Amino acid sequence: MRISLRERGTSVSPFATSPLRTAMMGVLALAAVVLPFVLSSFVTFQLSMALIYAIAALSIVLLTGMNGQIALGHGAFFGLGAYTTAILVQNHGWHFLLTMPVGALLCFVLGVLIGIPALRLRGAYLAVLTLSVAFLFPLVIKRFNDFTGGSSGMTISQDLLDAPEWSGLSRDRFHYFLALLVLMVLLVLTRNLLRGRTGRAIVGIRDNEIAAITVGIHLPTVKTITFGISAAFAGVAGCLYTVTIAFVSSDAFPVQMSINFLIGAVVGGLYNIYGSIIGGLVLEFLPQYSQSLSPSLTAFVYGAALIVILLVMPGGAAALIGKALDGVGRLVSGRRPGSGESTVAVPVSSEPISSESIRSGDDDPVAPAGSSPP
Amino acid sequence: MTYFLQQVVDGVSTGVIYALLGLAMVLIFRATGIINFAQGELATIAAFFAWQLNLWGLPIWLAIAATAVIGFGAGAAIERVVIRPVANKDHFTLIMVTLGLFMITNAVTGLVWGYTIQAFPDPFPVAAWTVHGVSLSLASVGTIVIVCVVGFLLYQLFHRTRLGLGMRAAISNPESARLSGIDVGRMQMIGWGLAAMVGTLAGALAAPKLFLEPNMMLGVLTYAFAAVIVGGLDSPLGAVVGGLAIGVTENLAGAYLYDFVGNDLKIAVPLALVFGILLVRPQGLFGRRAVARA
Amino acid sequence: MSLLEVTDLMAGYGPAKVLHGMTFAVDEGEIATILGANGAGKTTTLRAICGMVATSGGIRFDGRSVRGLAPARMARLGVAHVPQGRGTFAGLTVRENLLAGAYTRRDRAGVAADIDRISQWFPRLAERRDQPAGSLSGGEQQMLAVSRALLLRPRLLLLDEPSLGLAPLVTQSLFGTLTDIHNQMGTTMLIVEQNAGLALRIAHRAFVLEAGRIVRAGDAASVAADDSVRRAYLGLGDSR
Ligand SMILES: Nc1ncnc2c1ncn2[C@@H]1O[C@H](COP(=O)(O)OP(=O)(O)O)[C@@H](O)[C@H]1O
Ligand SMILES: [Mg+2]
């Protein structure tokens, strides 16, 4: 435990405190607010989708990156959230904002229910269980097609998704800011969750279950609740998806979607909650460009990126940016590497320790296996 | 009763396909301790390859055999190039790498052959027998025979040959295997090669039933997973029994629970059963080892 | 000429260096032992000889340089290694373990004869030939690991703490059998041990390893008589 929770200079959050990081945060925040007023409504819509996928990637970062449970079925929770909003808005006349807590709650419950059998499964078995969930979801939707519209889908009347009068915003801008707000809130929630005792429990379980039990962490509770929260995040993303796209169908939530979420999380950075933002951008924009060249290119690029990143840079883009910023920071301030400032944001960005170092009882593991270039 | 038997027979003839893909997974698991998510896609690309050779004029059986041989080389090459560099990494990395392989293979298939559905020539002539009112097609019987033969040969390989002994020793204790002069890396390559060969057969036998397209094996993959989980990841016999059990359950569910589950959801029934089993016996019904380590 | 010559051997795990320049030699036909406390680097030494860790320095076997050869190559050259702890194939039967040990050999008759001979040395194994190795007791597993290594028909047998985890009586009988094997087959052995008393009794030559360096070398009797060795490794007082 003590080992696993040590701060790691190499994997500091790229957005953690330092003048440079603060400056970058400021620029990004400004851009996030100004962009929808500058860009076309279609690009704004695309940015909204990127934010939604970022929320989905965040749910994977929490469950897989921080807690070590492999999630190959989050497309199902995303879909459940999407259908919750679609059905409540279209068939029952709810306001779409009110459907989000319902979607989150439903997914939380389903997540806990799946998290319980998941307790007994590790590694590949858990991957297969969650993959089956992803595989079954579209089939369940088709089975209950009276209710869901099946594969022909269900369109939500646009006027039901209009921005509220008081906001004074266009529909697309409102959806964008809604997604942005939700993402920010969930990022802050996750950061706070990962700080302190709960965070140590979540990350401690990932690094060494036995050690976690011996320091009194109640494994089943922490794991199932983390599963539930992660599922709820994915569900909320699904609600926002329906709000933004106004159409759901069983074909919109294929197995591939679940795999893509995981890929987005890995590419952005599995061990850094802010990496999910990059993951979301990649998931939305990369297919737009590659698809125009060839329909198979996206899958190819995803697959290749997955392998290369795992081999070369397991920390993903977030780790890369973190390193670059550290480098620039050193140049600017003339400080030596390793002096000060590497003690921020621990569980938020801590990478797992290598299993070798656990086995040999080595007290001073270097960076996680393969994460640091020689 | 006849109806019931017919359903069982039909279930067996789909189950053998799951069994075959399951066997390929067991081979890889026994050789390298990896669960290969790309197994189904590798089978698909092999089926396309055989189809292409057939289109170029090779008789279908010859095309399948040639593909199986090439598949062996391709499987061995994948082990060497993609799997070897990550062999010592944690479980998560290994799973993700085979997932990456899954996506790349799927993409390459689509890139080369496109997404239009193709008809794969049936390697068996159309013929059927009727025994006590139960109809048995030549294709079903032939497929079952092939799976039995493959299973038998693999058993012989592992338990009656020096190479098989080396492969078993290498997975049981790689360090001692090396110290005994066994080239563990080569054993792993051969394991992947053999798996690709068996996978080729699975793809070629599934293709006439499923129609050839890049995502053809996704469902079969899920079932084959279920089959090896029921059977135990390290047990070839388990993969066969598991595959058959799943095929039969699926078919019976479709026949008797139709009103409740419908056509789309009948495949959920065996999956549900599998996870029931998994909760009670995480190492599967026939497996010796719990593969639950993270 | 020595069968095994090690000169200025350095080895370690990544940045952690364990061996800091070891020099020693083992002659053909003798039993040599390396003594040393837990963590001194005994296991690392044997692993270095078999190419299982990164090394620098010189390792010559039978006059040719073998440093950096892969473990499987070393086995084919006739160096057998019984690793510390689990040296068997748990899922394979006793018989299959032995056959795996003979993997590099093509002389079926010779292998069968060797299995017969080993059955005489270790009758317990013969009784359990169709049981999986994992079901054997600790002592039986160690016997099996030694037998497995012997089936290579090695010119040099490396043994890493064969006494580890065994009851004293079992250890004694194992060392007795090792002597028998040496007498009958003339196999050169390098035994690494914490149990110095027993090892010194069967060895001809001994080396004392401390923190990655050989600090004492000589024939077994003189090393056994050395005061500091007696205090540190034999738990005895000064010799008067
Ligand atoms: N796999 C390993 N990784 C890192 N250090 C190791 C490893 N194995 C052993 N060591 C270290 O090398 C040193 C010597 O170990 P070893 O050769 O096993 O000693 P001995 O066999 O004499 O007890 C010890 O300090 C040990 O911690
Ligand atoms: Mg040792």
PDB file of N, CA, C and O in Angstrom, chain B residues 21-57:
ATOM      1  N   LEU B  21     -13.844 -22.825 -32.554  1.00  0.00           N
ATOM      2  CA  LEU B  21     -13.199 -21.558 -32.211  1.00  0.00           C
ATOM      3  C   LEU B  21     -12.699 -21.613 -30.763  1.00  0.00           C
ATOM      4  O   LEU B  21     -11.627 -21.085 -30.438  1.00  0.00           O
ATOM      5  N   GLY B  22     -13.473 -22.255 -29.911  1.00  0.00           N
ATOM      6  CA  GLY B  22     -13.056 -22.435 -28.516  1.00  0.00           C
ATOM      7  C   GLY B  22     -11.753 -23.220 -28.421  1.00  0.00           C
ATOM      8  O   GLY B  22     -10.869 -22.872 -27.640  1.00  0.00           O
ATOM      9  N   LEU B  23     -11.632 -24.244 -29.243  1.00  0.00           N
ATOM     10  CA  LEU B  23     -10.390 -25.031 -29.259  1.00  0.00           C
ATOM     11  C   LEU B  23      -9.200 -24.144 -29.617  1.00  0.00           C
ATOM     12  O   LEU B  23      -8.127 -24.254 -29.020  1.00  0.00           O
ATOM     13  N   ALA B  24      -9.406 -23.283 -30.591  1.00  0.00           N
ATOM     14  CA  ALA B  24      -8.330 -22.372 -30.976  1.00  0.00           C
ATOM     15  C   ALA B  24      -7.926 -21.505 -29.790  1.00  0.00           C
ATOM     16  O   ALA B  24      -6.740 -21.278 -29.535  1.00  0.00           O
ATOM     17  N   MET B  25      -8.932 -21.026 -29.039  1.00  0.00           N
ATOM     18  CA  MET B  25      -8.608 -20.184 -27.878  1.00  0.00           C
ATOM     19  C   MET B  25      -7.861 -20.959 -26.816  1.00  0.00           C
ATOM     20  O   MET B  25      -6.930 -20.443 -26.188  1.00  0.00           O
ATOM     21  N   VAL B  26      -8.294 -22.202 -26.594  1.00  0.00           N
ATOM     22  CA  VAL B  26      -7.616 -23.027 -25.592  1.00  0.00           C
ATOM     23  C   VAL B  26      -6.157 -23.240 -25.994  1.00  0.00           C
ATOM     24  O   VAL B  26      -5.256 -23.173 -25.155  1.00  0.00           O
ATOM     25  N   LEU B  27      -5.928 -23.454 -27.286  1.00  0.00           N
ATOM     26  CA  LEU B  27      -4.560 -23.643 -27.770  1.00  0.00           C
ATOM     27  C   LEU B  27      -3.701 -22.451 -27.406  1.00  0.00           C
ATOM     28  O   LEU B  27      -2.569 -22.590 -26.923  1.00  0.00           O
ATOM     29  N   ILE B  28      -4.231 -21.264 -27.663  1.00  0.00           N
ATOM     30  CA  ILE B  28      -3.447 -20.065 -27.391  1.00  0.00           C
ATOM     31  C   ILE B  28      -3.282 -19.870 -25.904  1.00  0.00           C
ATOM     32  O   ILE B  28      -2.210 -19.510 -25.412  1.00  0.00           O
ATOM     33  N   PHE B  29      -4.351 -20.170 -25.168  1.00  0.00           N
ATOM     34  CA  PHE B  29      -4.233 -20.007 -23.728  1.00  0.00           C
ATOM     35  C   PHE B  29      -3.192 -20.970 -23.172  1.00  0.00           C
ATOM     36  O   PHE B  29      -2.389 -20.607 -22.315  1.00  0.00           O
ATOM     37  N   ARG B  30      -3.202 -22.190 -23.697  1.00  0.00           N
ATOM     38  CA  ARG B  30      -2.233 -23.156 -23.188  1.00  0.00           C
ATOM     39  C   ARG B  30      -0.814 -22.801 -23.616  1.00  0.00           C
ATOM     40  O   ARG B  30       0.142 -23.121 -22.925  1.00  0.00           O
ATOM     41  N   ALA B  31      -0.688 -22.169 -24.763  1.00  0.00           N
ATOM     42  CA  ALA B  31       0.664 -21.850 -25.227  1.00  0.00           C
ATOM     43  C   ALA B  31       1.207 -20.596 -24.571  1.00  0.00           C
ATOM     44  O   ALA B  31       2.385 -20.524 -24.232  1.00  0.00           O
ATOM     45  N   THR B  32       0.361 -19.589 -24.397  1.00  0.00           N
ATOM     46  CA  THR B  32       0.900 -18.307 -23.944  1.00  0.00           C
ATOM     47  C   THR B  32       0.151 -17.698 -22.771  1.00  0.00           C
ATOM     48  O   THR B  32       0.468 -16.594 -22.346  1.00  0.00           O
ATOM     49  N   GLY B  33      -0.871 -18.380 -22.258  1.00  0.00           N
ATOM     50  CA  GLY B  33      -1.598 -17.829 -21.125  1.00  0.00           C
ATOM     51  C   GLY B  33      -2.405 -16.589 -21.461  1.00  0.00           C
ATOM     52  O   GLY B  33      -2.708 -15.792 -20.592  1.00  0.00           O
ATOM     53  N   ILE B  34      -2.749 -16.444 -22.734  1.00  0.00           N
ATOM     54  CA  ILE B  34      -3.470 -15.247 -23.154  1.00  0.00           C
ATOM     55  C   ILE B  34      -4.850 -15.627 -23.647  1.00  0.00           C
ATOM     56  O   ILE B  34      -5.019 -16.651 -24.316  1.00  0.00           O
ATOM     57  N   ILE B  35      -5.836 -14.804 -23.347  1.00  0.00           N
ATOM     58  CA  ILE B  35      -7.153 -14.987 -23.950  1.00  0.00           C
ATOM     59  C   ILE B  35      -7.197 -14.113 -25.184  1.00  0.00           C
ATOM     60  O   ILE B  35      -7.045 -12.896 -25.098  1.00  0.00           O
ATOM     61  N   ASN B  36      -7.383 -14.733 -26.324  1.00  0.00           N
ATOM     62  CA  ASN B  36      -7.234 -13.990 -27.565  1.00  0.00           C
ATOM     63  C   ASN B  36      -8.571 -13.461 -28.068  1.00  0.00           C
ATOM     64  O   ASN B  36      -9.369 -14.195 -28.627  1.00  0.00           O
ATOM     65  N   PHE B  37      -8.780 -12.158 -27.883  1.00  0.00           N
ATOM     66  CA  PHE B  37     -10.026 -11.553 -28.356  1.00  0.00           C
ATOM     67  C   PHE B  37     -10.076 -11.479 -29.878  1.00  0.00           C
ATOM     68  O   PHE B  37     -11.131 -11.286 -30.449  1.00  0.00           O
ATOM     69  N   ALA B  38      -8.933 -11.608 -30.504  1.00  0.00           N
ATOM     70  CA  ALA B  38      -8.895 -11.485 -31.966  1.00  0.00           C
ATOM     71  C   ALA B  38      -9.180 -12.805 -32.672  1.00  0.00           C
ATOM     72  O   ALA B  38      -9.194 -12.861 -33.890  1.00  0.00           O
ATOM     73  N   GLN B  39      -9.418 -13.860 -31.895  1.00  0.00           N
ATOM     74  CA  GLN B  39      -9.561 -15.183 -32.502  1.00  0.00           C
ATOM     75  C   GLN B  39     -10.649 -15.230 -33.579  1.00  0.00           C
ATOM     76  O   GLN B  39     -10.466 -15.802 -34.645  1.00  0.00           O
ATOM     77  N   GLY B  40     -11.786 -14.620 -33.291  1.00  0.00           N
ATOM     78  CA  GLY B  40     -12.887 -14.647 -34.247  1.00  0.00           C
ATOM     79  C   GLY B  40     -12.548 -13.884 -35.516  1.00  0.00           C
ATOM     80  O   GLY B  40     -12.823 -14.338 -36.636  1.00  0.00           O
ATOM     81  N   GLU B  41     -11.908 -12.745 -35.352  1.00  0.00           N
ATOM     82  CA  GLU B  41     -11.569 -11.938 -36.522  1.00  0.00           C
ATOM     83  C   GLU B  41     -10.505 -12.626 -37.371  1.00  0.00           C
ATOM     84  O   GLU B  41     -10.533 -12.550 -38.595  1.00  0.00           O
ATOM     85  N   LEU B  42      -9.587 -13.303 -36.706  1.00  0.00           N
ATOM     86  CA  LEU B  42      -8.577 -14.044 -37.462  1.00  0.00           C
ATOM     87  C   LEU B  42      -9.240 -15.158 -38.263  1.00  0.00           C
ATOM     88  O   LEU B  42      -8.864 -15.437 -39.406  1.00  0.00           O
ATOM     89  N   ALA B  43     -10.258 -15.776 -37.676  1.00  0.00           N
ATOM     90  CA  ALA B  43     -10.996 -16.809 -38.406  1.00  0.00           C
ATOM     91  C   ALA B  43     -11.726 -16.192 -39.596  1.00  0.00           C
ATOM     92  O   ALA B  43     -11.783 -16.782 -40.688  1.00  0.00           O
ATOM     93  N   THR B  44     -12.273 -15.007 -39.400  1.00  0.00           N
ATOM     94  CA  THR B  44     -13.000 -14.351 -40.489  1.00  0.00           C
ATOM     95  C   THR B  44     -12.067 -14.041 -41.657  1.00  0.00           C
ATOM     96  O   THR B  44     -12.389 -14.309 -42.817  1.00  0.00           O
ATOM     97  N   ILE B  45     -10.922 -13.464 -41.341  1.00  0.00           N
ATOM     98  CA  ILE B  45     -10.014 -13.089 -42.427  1.00  0.00           C
ATOM     99  C   ILE B  45      -9.533 -14.356 -43.135  1.00  0.00           C
ATOM    100  O   ILE B  45      -9.381 -14.379 -44.370  1.00  0.00           O
ATOM    101  N   ALA B  46      -9.375 -15.442 -42.391  1.00  0.00           N
ATOM    102  CA  ALA B  46      -8.982 -16.703 -43.021  1.00  0.00           C
ATOM    103  C   ALA B  46     -10.089 -17.192 -43.957  1.00  0.00           C
ATOM    104  O   ALA B  46      -9.814 -17.660 -45.070  1.00  0.00           O
ATOM    105  N   ALA B  47     -11.343 -17.078 -43.514  1.00  0.00           N
ATOM    106  CA  ALA B  47     -12.454 -17.511 -44.359  1.00  0.00           C
ATOM    107  C   ALA B  47     -12.469 -16.700 -45.660  1.00  0.00           C
ATOM    108  O   ALA B  47     -12.673 -17.243 -46.750  1.00  0.00           O
ATOM    109  N   PHE B  48     -12.254 -15.400 -45.541  1.00  0.00           N
ATOM    110  CA  PHE B  48     -12.207 -14.556 -46.740  1.00  0.00           C
ATOM    111  C   PHE B  48     -11.092 -15.002 -47.666  1.00  0.00           C
ATOM    112  O   PHE B  48     -11.248 -15.040 -48.887  1.00  0.00           O
ATOM    113  N   PHE B  49      -9.969 -15.325 -47.060  1.00  0.00           N
ATOM    114  CA  PHE B  49      -8.815 -15.733 -47.861  1.00  0.00           C
ATOM    115  C   PHE B  49      -9.139 -17.005 -48.644  1.00  0.00           C
ATOM    116  O   PHE B  49      -8.877 -17.104 -49.845  1.00  0.00           O
ATOM    117  N   ALA B  50      -9.742 -17.970 -47.934  1.00  0.00           N
ATOM    118  CA  ALA B  50     -10.108 -19.223 -48.602  1.00  0.00           C
ATOM    119  C   ALA B  50     -11.115 -18.954 -49.717  1.00  0.00           C
ATOM    120  O   ALA B  50     -11.034 -19.515 -50.811  1.00  0.00           O
ATOM    121  N   TRP B  51     -12.057 -18.078 -49.429  1.00  0.00           N
ATOM    122  CA  TRP B  51     -13.076 -17.710 -50.410  1.00  0.00           C
ATOM    123  C   TRP B  51     -12.423 -17.120 -51.662  1.00  0.00           C
ATOM    124  O   TRP B  51     -12.770 -17.453 -52.796  1.00  0.00           O
ATOM    125  N   GLN B  52     -11.424 -16.250 -51.408  1.00  0.00           N
ATOM    126  CA  GLN B  52     -10.716 -15.621 -52.518  1.00  0.00           C
ATOM    127  C   GLN B  52      -9.975 -16.662 -53.357  1.00  0.00           C
ATOM    128  O   GLN B  52     -10.034 -16.645 -54.591  1.00  0.00           O
ATOM    129  N   LEU B  53      -9.293 -17.572 -52.687  1.00  0.00           N
ATOM    130  CA  LEU B  53      -8.563 -18.628 -53.409  1.00  0.00           C
ATOM    131  C   LEU B  53      -9.533 -19.448 -54.248  1.00  0.00           C
ATOM    132  O   LEU B  53      -9.252 -19.810 -55.394  1.00  0.00           O
ATOM    133  N   ASN B  54     -10.706 -19.741 -53.663  1.00  0.00           N
ATOM    134  CA  ASN B  54     -11.726 -20.496 -54.385  1.00  0.00           C
ATOM    135  C   ASN B  54     -12.195 -19.731 -55.619  1.00  0.00           C
ATOM    136  O   ASN B  54     -12.377 -20.282 -56.699  1.00  0.00           O
ATOM    137  N   LEU B  55     -12.353 -18.424 -55.431  1.00  0.00           N
ATOM    138  CA  LEU B  55     -12.782 -17.572 -56.544  1.00  0.00           C
ATOM    139  C   LEU B  55     -11.749 -17.590 -57.665  1.00  0.00           C
ATOM    140  O   LEU B  55     -12.086 -17.507 -58.841  1.00  0.00           O
ATOM    141  N   TRP B  56     -10.489 -17.707 -57.275  1.00  0.00           N
ATOM    142  CA  TRP B  56      -9.419 -17.763 -58.269  1.00  0.00           C
ATOM    143  C   TRP B  56      -9.291 -19.146 -58.899  1.00  0.00           C
ATOM    144  O   TRP B  56      -8.375 -19.390 -59.679  1.00  0.00           O
ATOM    145  N   GLY B  57     -10.134 -20.058 -58.469  1.00  0.00           N
ATOM    146  CA  GLY B  57     -10.168 -21.332 -59.167  1.00  0.00           C
ATOM    147  C   GLY B  57      -9.752 -22.548 -58.371  1.00  0.00           C
ATOM    148  O   GLY B  57      -9.844 -23.671 -58.866  1.00  0.00           O
TER     149      GLY B  57
END
